[in-house]
């Protein structure tokens, strides 16, 4: 049984390695260049988004944009237990973006991602879990934004 499993894993690796498979975001740059990213509110989420967007910017592209970003995070209680303590939370990250080309607003777009999660009695673990959720939601919003910008023109 182990030999068959090892054989299948090795064959899968060789097949995927030689078939030309490449993930969508592996090139790390898009068909656009972001000249300037302005954040409207000073919070950590805006700066994380700004830093991640720089990875997709391609300085050789003809499509050059400026961005204004305003991201907001909210955590709401979705459900409580019989004692009235929070049982389920909902984290929501909304990103408002103005896409600017040649000093005029080309598009105003909003992206929103959310995730429901259970409360954890250990508050340190809960904060770590929330940080992971936040990073994942930011990554989803950045992917949606880069896909949208790439599809323009």
PDB file of C-alpha atoms in Angstrom:
ATOM      1  CA  UNK A   1       0.000   0.000   0.000  1.00  0.00           C
ATOM      2  CA  UNK A   2       2.851   2.380   0.854  1.00  0.00           C
ATOM      3  CA  UNK A   3       4.607   1.665  -2.430  1.00  0.00           C
ATOM      4  CA  UNK A   4       1.475   2.456  -4.419  1.00  0.00           C
ATOM      5  CA  UNK A   5       0.977   5.711  -2.529  1.00  0.00           C
ATOM      6  CA  UNK A   6       4.607   6.752  -3.062  1.00  0.00           C
ATOM      7  CA  UNK A   7       4.337   5.835  -6.750  1.00  0.00           C
ATOM      8  CA  UNK A   8       1.169   7.922  -7.169  1.00  0.00           C
ATOM      9  CA  UNK A   9       2.661  10.937  -5.399  1.00  0.00           C
ATOM     10  CA  UNK A  10       5.841  10.826  -7.477  1.00  0.00           C
ATOM     11  CA  UNK A  11       3.920  10.404 -10.739  1.00  0.00           C
ATOM     12  CA  UNK A  12       1.592  13.273  -9.811  1.00  0.00           C
ATOM     13  CA  UNK A  13       4.572  15.483  -9.042  1.00  0.00           C
ATOM     14  CA  UNK A  14       6.277  14.613 -12.333  1.00  0.00           C
ATOM     15  CA  UNK A  15       3.078  15.072 -14.316  1.00  0.00           C
ATOM     16  CA  UNK A  16       2.280  18.485 -12.816  1.00  0.00           C
ATOM     17  CA  UNK A  17       5.869  19.597 -13.116  1.00  0.00           C
ATOM     18  CA  UNK A  18       6.087  18.758 -16.827  1.00  0.00           C
ATOM     19  CA  UNK A  19       2.609  19.614 -18.080  1.00  0.00           C
ATOM     20  CA  UNK A  20       3.062  23.389 -17.996  1.00  0.00           C
ATOM     21  CA  UNK A  21       0.856  23.887 -14.957  1.00  0.00           C
ATOM     22  CA  UNK A  22       1.347  27.309 -13.408  1.00  0.00           C
ATOM     23  CA  UNK A  23      -0.768  28.941 -10.739  1.00  0.00           C
ATOM     24  CA  UNK A  24      -2.618  32.120 -11.651  1.00  0.00           C
ATOM     25  CA  UNK A  25      -0.688  34.346  -9.262  1.00  0.00           C
ATOM     26  CA  UNK A  26       2.757  32.794  -9.668  1.00  0.00           C
ATOM     27  CA  UNK A  27       4.102  35.502 -11.950  1.00  0.00           C
ATOM     28  CA  UNK A  28       3.721  38.052  -9.143  1.00  0.00           C
ATOM     29  CA  UNK A  29       3.025  40.863 -11.578  1.00  0.00           C
ATOM     30  CA  UNK A  30       0.000  41.863 -13.566  1.00  0.00           C
ATOM     31  CA  UNK A  31      -0.611  43.761 -16.757  1.00  0.00           C
ATOM     32  CA  UNK A  32      -0.851  47.050 -14.864  1.00  0.00           C
ATOM     33  CA  UNK A  33       1.413  49.418 -12.984  1.00  0.00           C
ATOM     34  CA  UNK A  34       0.343  51.152  -9.798  1.00  0.00           C
ATOM     35  CA  UNK A  35       2.165  54.474  -9.628  1.00  0.00           C
ATOM     36  CA  UNK A  36       0.800  55.642  -6.298  1.00  0.00           C
ATOM     37  CA  UNK A  37      -1.374  54.096  -3.599  1.00  0.00           C
ATOM     38  CA  UNK A  38      -3.025  56.523  -1.209  1.00  0.00           C
ATOM     39  CA  UNK A  39      -4.661  55.197   1.944  1.00  0.00           C
ATOM     40  CA  UNK A  40      -7.595  57.179   3.329  1.00  0.00           C
ATOM     41  CA  UNK A  41      -7.490  55.919   6.919  1.00  0.00           C
ATOM     42  CA  UNK A  42      -4.397  55.028   8.867  1.00  0.00           C
ATOM     43  CA  UNK A  43      -4.987  51.444   9.854  1.00  0.00           C
ATOM     44  CA  UNK A  44      -2.997  48.251   9.554  1.00  0.00           C
ATOM     45  CA  UNK A  45      -5.328  46.695   6.986  1.00  0.00           C
ATOM     46  CA  UNK A  46      -4.794  49.517   4.472  1.00  0.00           C
ATOM     47  CA  UNK A  47      -1.037  49.169   4.731  1.00  0.00           C
ATOM     48  CA  UNK A  48      -1.173  45.383   4.359  1.00  0.00           C
ATOM     49  CA  UNK A  49      -3.247  45.792   1.203  1.00  0.00           C
ATOM     50  CA  UNK A  50      -0.877  48.459  -0.097  1.00  0.00           C
ATOM     51  CA  UNK A  51       2.162  46.229   0.434  1.00  0.00           C
ATOM     52  CA  UNK A  52       0.537  43.216  -1.219  1.00  0.00           C
ATOM     53  CA  UNK A  53      -0.583  45.232  -4.239  1.00  0.00           C
ATOM     54  CA  UNK A  54       2.982  46.304  -4.905  1.00  0.00           C
ATOM     55  CA  UNK A  55       3.833  42.655  -5.647  1.00  0.00           C
ATOM     56  CA  UNK A  56       1.404  42.574  -8.578  1.00  0.00           C
ATOM     57  CA  UNK A  57       2.470  45.872 -10.115  1.00  0.00           C
ATOM     58  CA  UNK A  58       4.438  45.612 -13.375  1.00  0.00           C
ATOM     59  CA  UNK A  59       6.495  48.732 -14.181  1.00  0.00           C
ATOM     60  CA  UNK A  60       6.724  47.754 -17.869  1.00  0.00           C
ATOM     61  CA  UNK A  61       2.950  47.859 -18.374  1.00  0.00           C
ATOM     62  CA  UNK A  62       1.166  50.503 -20.444  1.00  0.00           C
ATOM     63  CA  UNK A  63      -1.764  50.571 -18.019  1.00  0.00           C
ATOM     64  CA  UNK A  64      -0.678  52.965 -15.257  1.00  0.00           C
ATOM     65  CA  UNK A  65      -3.022  53.767 -12.380  1.00  0.00           C
ATOM     66  CA  UNK A  66      -3.162  55.525  -9.058  1.00  0.00           C
ATOM     67  CA  UNK A  67      -5.270  54.021  -6.283  1.00  0.00           C
ATOM     68  CA  UNK A  68      -7.101  55.420  -3.291  1.00  0.00           C
ATOM     69  CA  UNK A  69      -7.838  52.692  -0.758  1.00  0.00           C
ATOM     70  CA  UNK A  70     -10.056  52.712   2.294  1.00  0.00           C
ATOM     71  CA  UNK A  71     -10.401  49.382   4.091  1.00  0.00           C
ATOM     72  CA  UNK A  72     -12.522  48.780   7.162  1.00  0.00           C
ATOM     73  CA  UNK A  73     -12.727  45.749   9.419  1.00  0.00           C
ATOM     74  CA  UNK A  74     -15.661  44.917  11.652  1.00  0.00           C
ATOM     75  CA  UNK A  75     -16.270  42.046  14.036  1.00  0.00           C
ATOM     76  CA  UNK A  76     -19.861  41.363  15.043  1.00  0.00           C
ATOM     77  CA  UNK A  77     -21.444  38.815  17.328  1.00  0.00           C
ATOM     78  CA  UNK A  78     -23.658  36.533  15.278  1.00  0.00           C
ATOM     79  CA  UNK A  79     -24.807  34.191  18.033  1.00  0.00           C
ATOM     80  CA  UNK A  80     -24.730  33.998  21.823  1.00  0.00           C
ATOM     81  CA  UNK A  81     -24.948  31.019  24.142  1.00  0.00           C
ATOM     82  CA  UNK A  82     -27.534  30.566  26.916  1.00  0.00           C
ATOM     83  CA  UNK A  83     -25.430  32.663  29.334  1.00  0.00           C
ATOM     84  CA  UNK A  84     -25.304  35.559  26.891  1.00  0.00           C
ATOM     85  CA  UNK A  85     -21.631  35.082  26.040  1.00  0.00           C
ATOM     86  CA  UNK A  86     -20.584  35.363  22.375  1.00  0.00           C
ATOM     87  CA  UNK A  87     -20.623  32.005  20.597  1.00  0.00           C
ATOM     88  CA  UNK A  88     -20.116  32.888  16.922  1.00  0.00           C
ATOM     89  CA  UNK A  89     -18.426  35.965  15.457  1.00  0.00           C
ATOM     90  CA  UNK A  90     -18.433  37.395  11.954  1.00  0.00           C
ATOM     91  CA  UNK A  91     -15.369  39.250  10.683  1.00  0.00           C
ATOM     92  CA  UNK A  92     -15.990  41.491   7.709  1.00  0.00           C
ATOM     93  CA  UNK A  93     -13.397  43.400   5.676  1.00  0.00           C
ATOM     94  CA  UNK A  94     -14.687  45.927   3.179  1.00  0.00           C
ATOM     95  CA  UNK A  95     -12.307  47.620   0.744  1.00  0.00           C
ATOM     96  CA  UNK A  96     -13.330  50.738  -1.150  1.00  0.00           C
ATOM     97  CA  UNK A  97     -11.053  51.549  -4.086  1.00  0.00           C
ATOM     98  CA  UNK A  98     -10.882  54.476  -6.463  1.00  0.00           C
ATOM     99  CA  UNK A  99      -9.003  53.623  -9.645  1.00  0.00           C
ATOM    100  CA  UNK A 100      -7.461  56.791 -11.053  1.00  0.00           C
ATOM    101  CA  UNK A 101      -5.941  57.212 -14.489  1.00  0.00           C
ATOM    102  CA  UNK A 102      -4.447  60.518 -15.680  1.00  0.00           C
ATOM    103  CA  UNK A 103      -5.831  62.415 -12.649  1.00  0.00           C
ATOM    104  CA  UNK A 104      -9.440  61.388 -13.190  1.00  0.00           C
ATOM    105  CA  UNK A 105     -11.416  58.710 -11.401  1.00  0.00           C
ATOM    106  CA  UNK A 106     -11.832  55.801 -13.787  1.00  0.00           C
ATOM    107  CA  UNK A 107     -13.760  53.450 -11.481  1.00  0.00           C
ATOM    108  CA  UNK A 108     -14.980  53.274  -7.906  1.00  0.00           C
ATOM    109  CA  UNK A 109     -15.230  49.687  -6.716  1.00  0.00           C
ATOM    110  CA  UNK A 110     -16.003  47.925  -3.457  1.00  0.00           C
ATOM    111  CA  UNK A 111     -14.864  44.485  -2.402  1.00  0.00           C
ATOM    112  CA  UNK A 112     -16.143  42.741   0.679  1.00  0.00           C
ATOM    113  CA  UNK A 113     -15.200  39.433   2.262  1.00  0.00           C
ATOM    114  CA  UNK A 114     -16.440  37.913   5.510  1.00  0.00           C
ATOM    115  CA  UNK A 115     -15.902  34.839   7.637  1.00  0.00           C
ATOM    116  CA  UNK A 116     -17.889  33.347  10.527  1.00  0.00           C
ATOM    117  CA  UNK A 117     -15.984  31.644  13.336  1.00  0.00           C
ATOM    118  CA  UNK A 118     -16.598  30.190  16.769  1.00  0.00           C
ATOM    119  CA  UNK A 119     -15.475  31.798  19.990  1.00  0.00           C
ATOM    120  CA  UNK A 120     -12.451  30.284  21.744  1.00  0.00           C
ATOM    121  CA  UNK A 121     -12.165  30.372  25.525  1.00  0.00           C
ATOM    122  CA  UNK A 122      -8.420  31.107  25.367  1.00  0.00           C
ATOM    123  CA  UNK A 123      -8.340  34.790  24.370  1.00  0.00           C
ATOM    124  CA  UNK A 124      -4.729  34.642  23.149  1.00  0.00           C
ATOM    125  CA  UNK A 125      -5.613  31.817  20.743  1.00  0.00           C
ATOM    126  CA  UNK A 126      -8.725  33.749  19.689  1.00  0.00           C
ATOM    127  CA  UNK A 127      -6.639  36.825  18.803  1.00  0.00           C
ATOM    128  CA  UNK A 128      -4.163  34.687  16.843  1.00  0.00           C
ATOM    129  CA  UNK A 129      -7.024  33.007  15.006  1.00  0.00           C
ATOM    130  CA  UNK A 130      -8.590  36.393  14.214  1.00  0.00           C
ATOM    131  CA  UNK A 131      -5.247  37.624  12.870  1.00  0.00           C
ATOM    132  CA  UNK A 132      -5.078  34.608  10.526  1.00  0.00           C
ATOM    133  CA  UNK A 133      -8.648  35.198   9.390  1.00  0.00           C
ATOM    134  CA  UNK A 134      -7.871  38.874   8.782  1.00  0.00           C
ATOM    135  CA  UNK A 135      -4.827  38.002   6.664  1.00  0.00           C
ATOM    136  CA  UNK A 136      -6.868  35.524   4.613  1.00  0.00           C
ATOM    137  CA  UNK A 137      -9.676  38.034   4.033  1.00  0.00           C
ATOM    138  CA  UNK A 138      -7.157  40.700   3.020  1.00  0.00           C
ATOM    139  CA  UNK A 139      -5.559  38.252   0.594  1.00  0.00           C
ATOM    140  CA  UNK A 140      -8.962  37.452  -0.966  1.00  0.00           C
ATOM    141  CA  UNK A 141      -9.733  41.149  -1.394  1.00  0.00           C
ATOM    142  CA  UNK A 142      -6.322  41.792  -2.966  1.00  0.00           C
ATOM    143  CA  UNK A 143      -6.829  38.884  -5.373  1.00  0.00           C
ATOM    144  CA  UNK A 144     -10.255  40.231  -6.350  1.00  0.00           C
ATOM    145  CA  UNK A 145      -8.847  43.725  -6.827  1.00  0.00           C
ATOM    146  CA  UNK A 146      -5.869  42.609  -8.931  1.00  0.00           C
ATOM    147  CA  UNK A 147      -8.144  40.431 -11.063  1.00  0.00           C
ATOM    148  CA  UNK A 148     -10.474  43.383 -11.581  1.00  0.00           C
ATOM    149  CA  UNK A 149      -7.665  45.794 -12.496  1.00  0.00           C
ATOM    150  CA  UNK A 150      -6.132  43.205 -14.840  1.00  0.00           C
ATOM    151  CA  UNK A 151      -9.442  42.815 -16.678  1.00  0.00           C
ATOM    152  CA  UNK A 152      -9.731  46.528 -17.497  1.00  0.00           C
ATOM    153  CA  UNK A 153      -8.931  47.453 -21.119  1.00  0.00           C
TER     154      UNK A 153
END
